[in-house]
Short mmCIF file of C-alpha atoms in Angstrom, two decimals:
data_model
loop_
_atom_site.label_atom_id
_atom_site.label_comp_id
_atom_site.label_asym_id
_atom_site.label_seq_id
_atom_site.Cartn_x
_atom_site.Cartn_y
_atom_site.Cartn_z
CA UNK A 1 -71.79 2.97 93.29
CA UNK A 2 -73.01 6.23 94.81
CA UNK A 3 -74.22 9.31 93.07
CA UNK A 4 -71.51 11.98 92.43
CA UNK A 5 -72.05 15.78 91.75
CA UNK A 6 -71.52 16.74 88.35
CA UNK A 7 -72.03 20.29 87.09
CA UNK A 8 -73.97 21.36 90.11
CA UNK A 9 -76.27 18.13 89.82
CA UNK A 10 -76.45 14.48 90.98
CA UNK A 11 -75.66 11.89 88.39
CA UNK A 12 -75.26 8.14 88.66
CA UNK A 13 -72.19 6.33 87.60
CA UNK A 14 -73.99 4.69 84.80
CA UNK A 15 -75.14 8.09 83.40
CA UNK A 16 -71.75 9.54 84.00
CA UNK A 17 -70.03 6.86 81.88
CA UNK A 18 -72.86 6.77 79.33
CA UNK A 19 -72.35 10.54 78.52
CA UNK A 20 -68.70 10.84 79.41
CA UNK A 21 -69.10 13.27 82.20
CA UNK A 22 -65.41 13.95 82.96
CA UNK A 23 -66.15 16.01 86.18
CA UNK A 24 -67.85 13.00 87.87
CA UNK A 25 -64.77 10.85 87.46
CA UNK A 26 -62.35 13.65 88.13
CA UNK A 27 -63.86 13.97 91.59
CA UNK A 28 -64.12 10.32 92.10
CA UNK A 29 -60.51 10.07 91.60
CA UNK A 30 -59.60 12.75 94.01
CA UNK A 31 -62.04 11.23 96.61
CA UNK A 32 -60.25 7.73 96.12
CA UNK A 33 -56.86 9.26 96.42
CA UNK A 34 -53.80 8.53 94.32
CA UNK A 35 -52.84 5.10 96.01
CA UNK A 36 -56.26 3.59 95.25
CA UNK A 37 -56.30 4.96 91.64
CA UNK A 38 -52.83 3.50 91.19
CA UNK A 39 -53.80 0.20 92.86
CA UNK A 40 -56.69 -0.35 90.62
CA UNK A 41 -54.85 0.79 87.40
CA UNK A 42 -52.05 -1.72 88.39
CA UNK A 43 -54.76 -4.47 88.63
CA UNK A 44 -55.65 -3.89 84.95
CA UNK A 45 -51.91 -3.90 84.08
CA UNK A 46 -51.40 -0.17 83.92
CA UNK A 47 -48.11 -0.22 85.92
CA UNK A 48 -45.28 0.94 83.94
CA UNK A 49 -44.23 -2.61 82.96
CA UNK A 50 -43.78 -3.70 79.35
CA UNK A 51 -45.50 -6.65 77.86
CA UNK A 52 -44.45 -9.34 75.36
CA UNK A 53 -46.77 -11.00 72.96
CA UNK A 54 -43.96 -12.26 72.36
CA UNK A 55 -42.88 -8.95 70.65
CA UNK A 56 -42.21 -6.26 73.12
CA UNK A 57 -44.95 -3.79 73.66
CA UNK A 58 -44.35 -0.45 75.43
CA UNK A 59 -45.55 0.03 78.96
CA UNK A 60 -48.66 1.82 79.92
CA UNK A 61 -48.64 4.27 82.86
CA UNK A 62 -50.40 6.70 84.85
CA UNK A 63 -47.32 8.89 84.95
CA UNK A 64 -46.55 11.27 87.89
CA UNK A 65 -49.40 12.56 90.05
CA UNK A 66 -47.84 15.59 92.13
CA UNK A 67 -51.18 16.92 93.58
CA UNK A 68 -54.90 16.66 93.62
CA UNK A 69 -55.47 18.72 90.35
CA UNK A 70 -52.94 16.22 88.67
CA UNK A 71 -54.90 13.39 90.21
CA UNK A 72 -58.30 14.68 88.81
CA UNK A 73 -56.75 15.01 85.28
CA UNK A 74 -55.22 11.44 85.40
CA UNK A 75 -58.41 9.95 86.66
CA UNK A 76 -59.99 10.99 83.32
CA UNK A 77 -57.06 9.71 81.18
CA UNK A 78 -55.49 13.07 80.62
CA UNK A 79 -52.23 14.73 82.00
CA UNK A 80 -49.25 12.09 81.71
CA UNK A 81 -51.48 8.97 81.30
CA UNK A 82 -49.86 6.73 78.59
CA UNK A 83 -52.03 3.77 77.41
CA UNK A 84 -51.10 1.42 74.52
CA UNK A 85 -53.99 0.06 72.30
CA UNK A 86 -53.02 -3.37 73.40
CA UNK A 87 -53.56 -2.31 77.00
CA UNK A 88 -56.88 -0.65 76.37
CA UNK A 89 -58.04 -3.93 74.69
CA UNK A 90 -57.15 -5.96 77.70
CA UNK A 91 -59.09 -3.82 80.04
CA UNK A 92 -62.14 -4.26 77.76
CA UNK A 93 -61.51 -7.92 77.68
CA UNK A 94 -61.16 -8.14 81.39
CA UNK A 95 -64.51 -6.43 81.94
CA UNK A 96 -66.08 -8.67 79.50
CA UNK A 97 -64.29 -11.69 81.17
CA UNK A 98 -66.11 -11.11 84.52
CA UNK A 99 -63.14 -9.28 85.92
CA UNK A 100 -60.25 -11.56 85.05
CA UNK A 101 -57.30 -10.08 83.08
CA UNK A 102 -55.68 -12.48 80.66
CA UNK A 103 -52.11 -12.46 79.18
CA UNK A 104 -52.11 -11.22 75.54
CA UNK A 105 -50.66 -13.31 72.85
CA UNK A 106 -50.17 -12.67 68.96
CA UNK A 107 -49.83 -16.23 67.78
CA UNK A 108 -52.51 -18.70 68.63
CA UNK A 109 -50.69 -21.81 67.26
CA UNK A 110 -47.66 -22.98 65.18
CA UNK A 111 -48.22 -25.32 62.44
CA UNK A 112 -45.96 -27.51 60.35
CA UNK A 113 -45.95 -27.61 56.49
CA UNK A 114 -48.53 -30.44 56.62
CA UNK A 115 -50.74 -28.15 59.05
CA UNK A 116 -50.22 -30.41 62.09
CA UNK A 117 -49.90 -28.25 65.29
CA UNK A 118 -46.43 -27.91 66.74
CA UNK A 119 -47.31 -25.66 69.53
CA UNK A 120 -50.58 -23.97 70.80
CA UNK A 121 -50.78 -20.94 73.07
CA UNK A 122 -52.48 -21.74 76.40
CA UNK A 123 -54.77 -19.19 78.05
CA UNK A 124 -52.96 -17.63 81.05
CA UNK A 125 -54.66 -15.52 83.72
CA UNK A 126 -52.70 -12.47 84.97
CA UNK A 127 -55.10 -11.79 87.91
CA UNK A 128 -58.49 -10.54 88.87
CA UNK A 129 -58.84 -6.73 88.05
CA UNK A 130 -62.16 -6.37 89.73
CA UNK A 131 -64.63 -8.70 91.46
CA UNK A 132 -67.19 -10.43 89.08
CA UNK A 133 -70.05 -8.29 90.60
CA UNK A 134 -68.17 -5.07 89.73
CA UNK A 135 -67.30 -6.40 86.33
CA UNK A 136 -71.10 -7.00 85.69
CA UNK A 137 -71.89 -3.41 86.68
CA UNK A 138 -69.33 -2.26 84.28
CA UNK A 139 -70.62 -4.47 81.60
CA UNK A 140 -74.11 -3.00 82.02
CA UNK A 141 -72.60 0.60 82.04
CA UNK A 142 -70.66 0.12 78.88
CA UNK A 143 -73.85 -1.35 77.22
CA UNK A 144 -75.55 1.80 78.20
CA UNK A 145 -72.72 3.71 76.42
CA UNK A 146 -73.50 2.04 73.21
CA UNK A 147 -77.24 1.76 73.50
CA UNK A 148 -78.00 5.56 74.55
CA UNK A 149 -74.82 7.46 75.02
CA UNK A 150 -71.62 8.64 73.31
CA UNK A 151 -70.95 5.20 71.62
CA UNK A 152 -74.11 4.60 69.49
CA UNK A 153 -72.02 4.51 66.37
CA UNK A 154 -70.78 1.07 67.60
CA UNK A 155 -74.13 -0.52 67.53
CA UNK A 156 -74.54 -3.81 65.48
CA UNK A 157 -78.06 -4.78 64.81
CA UNK A 158 -78.95 -8.05 66.83
CA UNK A 159 -75.79 -8.02 68.76
CA UNK A 160 -75.33 -6.85 72.46
CA UNK A 161 -72.41 -4.27 72.09
CA UNK A 162 -70.71 -2.55 75.03
CA UNK A 163 -68.03 0.08 74.98
CA UNK A 164 -66.53 3.32 76.14
CA UNK A 165 -65.43 6.41 73.98
CA UNK A 166 -62.44 8.67 74.72
CA UNK A 167 -61.01 11.96 73.57
CA UNK A 168 -57.39 12.25 74.61
CA UNK A 169 -55.60 15.76 74.28
CA UNK A 170 -52.16 15.18 73.55
CA UNK A 171 -50.24 18.31 72.28
CA UNK A 172 -50.81 21.93 71.80
CA UNK A 173 -52.45 23.04 68.62
CA UNK A 174 -53.08 19.30 67.51
CA UNK A 175 -56.34 17.55 67.34
CA UNK A 176 -56.87 15.01 70.01
CA UNK A 177 -56.66 11.24 69.68
CA UNK A 178 -60.04 9.56 69.27
CA UNK A 179 -60.47 6.42 71.25
CA UNK A 180 -63.01 3.47 71.49
CA UNK A 181 -62.84 0.36 73.45
CA UNK A 182 -65.47 -2.37 73.70
CA UNK A 183 -66.63 -5.81 73.38
CA UNK A 184 -69.33 -8.00 71.95
CA UNK A 185 -70.69 -11.53 71.69
CA UNK A 186 -72.80 -13.42 69.22
CA UNK A 187 -73.44 -17.08 70.11
CA UNK A 188 -70.11 -18.69 70.88
CA UNK A 189 -68.21 -15.82 69.22
CA UNK A 190 -66.70 -13.07 71.26
CA UNK A 191 -64.46 -10.10 70.57
CA UNK A 192 -62.72 -7.31 72.47
CA UNK A 193 -61.21 -4.32 70.68
CA UNK A 194 -59.40 -0.97 71.18
CA UNK A 195 -59.35 1.66 68.36
CA UNK A 196 -57.31 4.84 68.60
CA UNK A 197 -57.00 7.24 65.77
CA UNK A 198 -54.20 9.48 66.34
CA UNK A 199 -55.08 13.28 65.98
CA UNK A 200 -58.33 12.15 64.63
CA UNK A 201 -60.68 14.07 66.78
CA UNK A 202 -62.12 17.33 67.40
CA UNK A 203 -61.03 19.31 70.36
CA UNK A 204 -64.28 21.07 70.51
CA UNK A 205 -66.25 17.80 71.07
CA UNK A 206 -66.73 15.74 74.22
CA UNK A 207 -67.80 12.68 71.95
CA UNK A 208 -65.36 12.74 69.18
CA UNK A 209 -64.13 9.13 70.08
CA UNK A 210 -67.87 8.25 69.55
CA UNK A 211 -67.81 9.65 65.93
CA UNK A 212 -64.54 8.88 64.75
CA UNK A 213 -63.29 5.69 66.54
CA UNK A 214 -66.55 3.96 67.40
CA UNK A 215 -67.60 3.25 63.68
CA UNK A 216 -64.18 1.56 63.17
CA UNK A 217 -64.59 -0.65 66.35
CA UNK A 218 -68.09 -1.68 65.11
CA UNK A 219 -66.71 -2.83 61.78
CA UNK A 220 -63.94 -4.85 63.38
CA UNK A 221 -66.35 -6.59 65.83
CA UNK A 222 -68.90 -7.17 63.29
CA UNK A 223 -66.19 -8.90 60.99
CA UNK A 224 -65.00 -11.14 63.79
CA UNK A 225 -68.51 -12.13 64.99
CA UNK A 226 -69.52 -12.90 61.45
CA UNK A 227 -66.30 -14.83 60.55
CA UNK A 228 -65.47 -16.44 63.98
CA UNK A 229 -61.92 -14.95 64.00
CA UNK A 230 -60.37 -14.00 67.21
#
């Protein structure tokens, strides 16, 4: 994790993530190259393959990347990048889970009419998205986003919340989508979420995900942590 230039200055990765400096990550994407960017996206499950929970979920993909300019745009989630809310939640979960990506499922267990358990979904690892030490660094960066960056609206008093805001331009003359992904833990309760508000942003703002989507994520996480739901 080295400093990268942003707007003519030097900025750490933590500060770049905290304040959503797109230029830093656009440059990093170009420096890494398309093959490494695709390899890392694939490790998080962004590989053009659909999921089943068991209902079918559309695939997430980076799309076509014909040149460096396209790579820079793709590295910050623009251009042809297509991500489902489920996939985004899986990314947040993998970071929180020390880098291990888990298979998603909609139903935890099936019960008979007398409430005896007929079948229970077992946790399934899909792979390691990043090493534990890298996941730990990302966790700290995402905590910084909520503590002092673009995601302060996701703060929950007394709870350690981590997250990342996003603003996704999607069509000419339409407001961008507002995004927030995050995770939190309180005692033995933990939750990872992804919120997208379609056309709910402001194209003149770099932090619209923080204003529109982060408060929704905060309320969802707070409800789960209070009730113990998953």
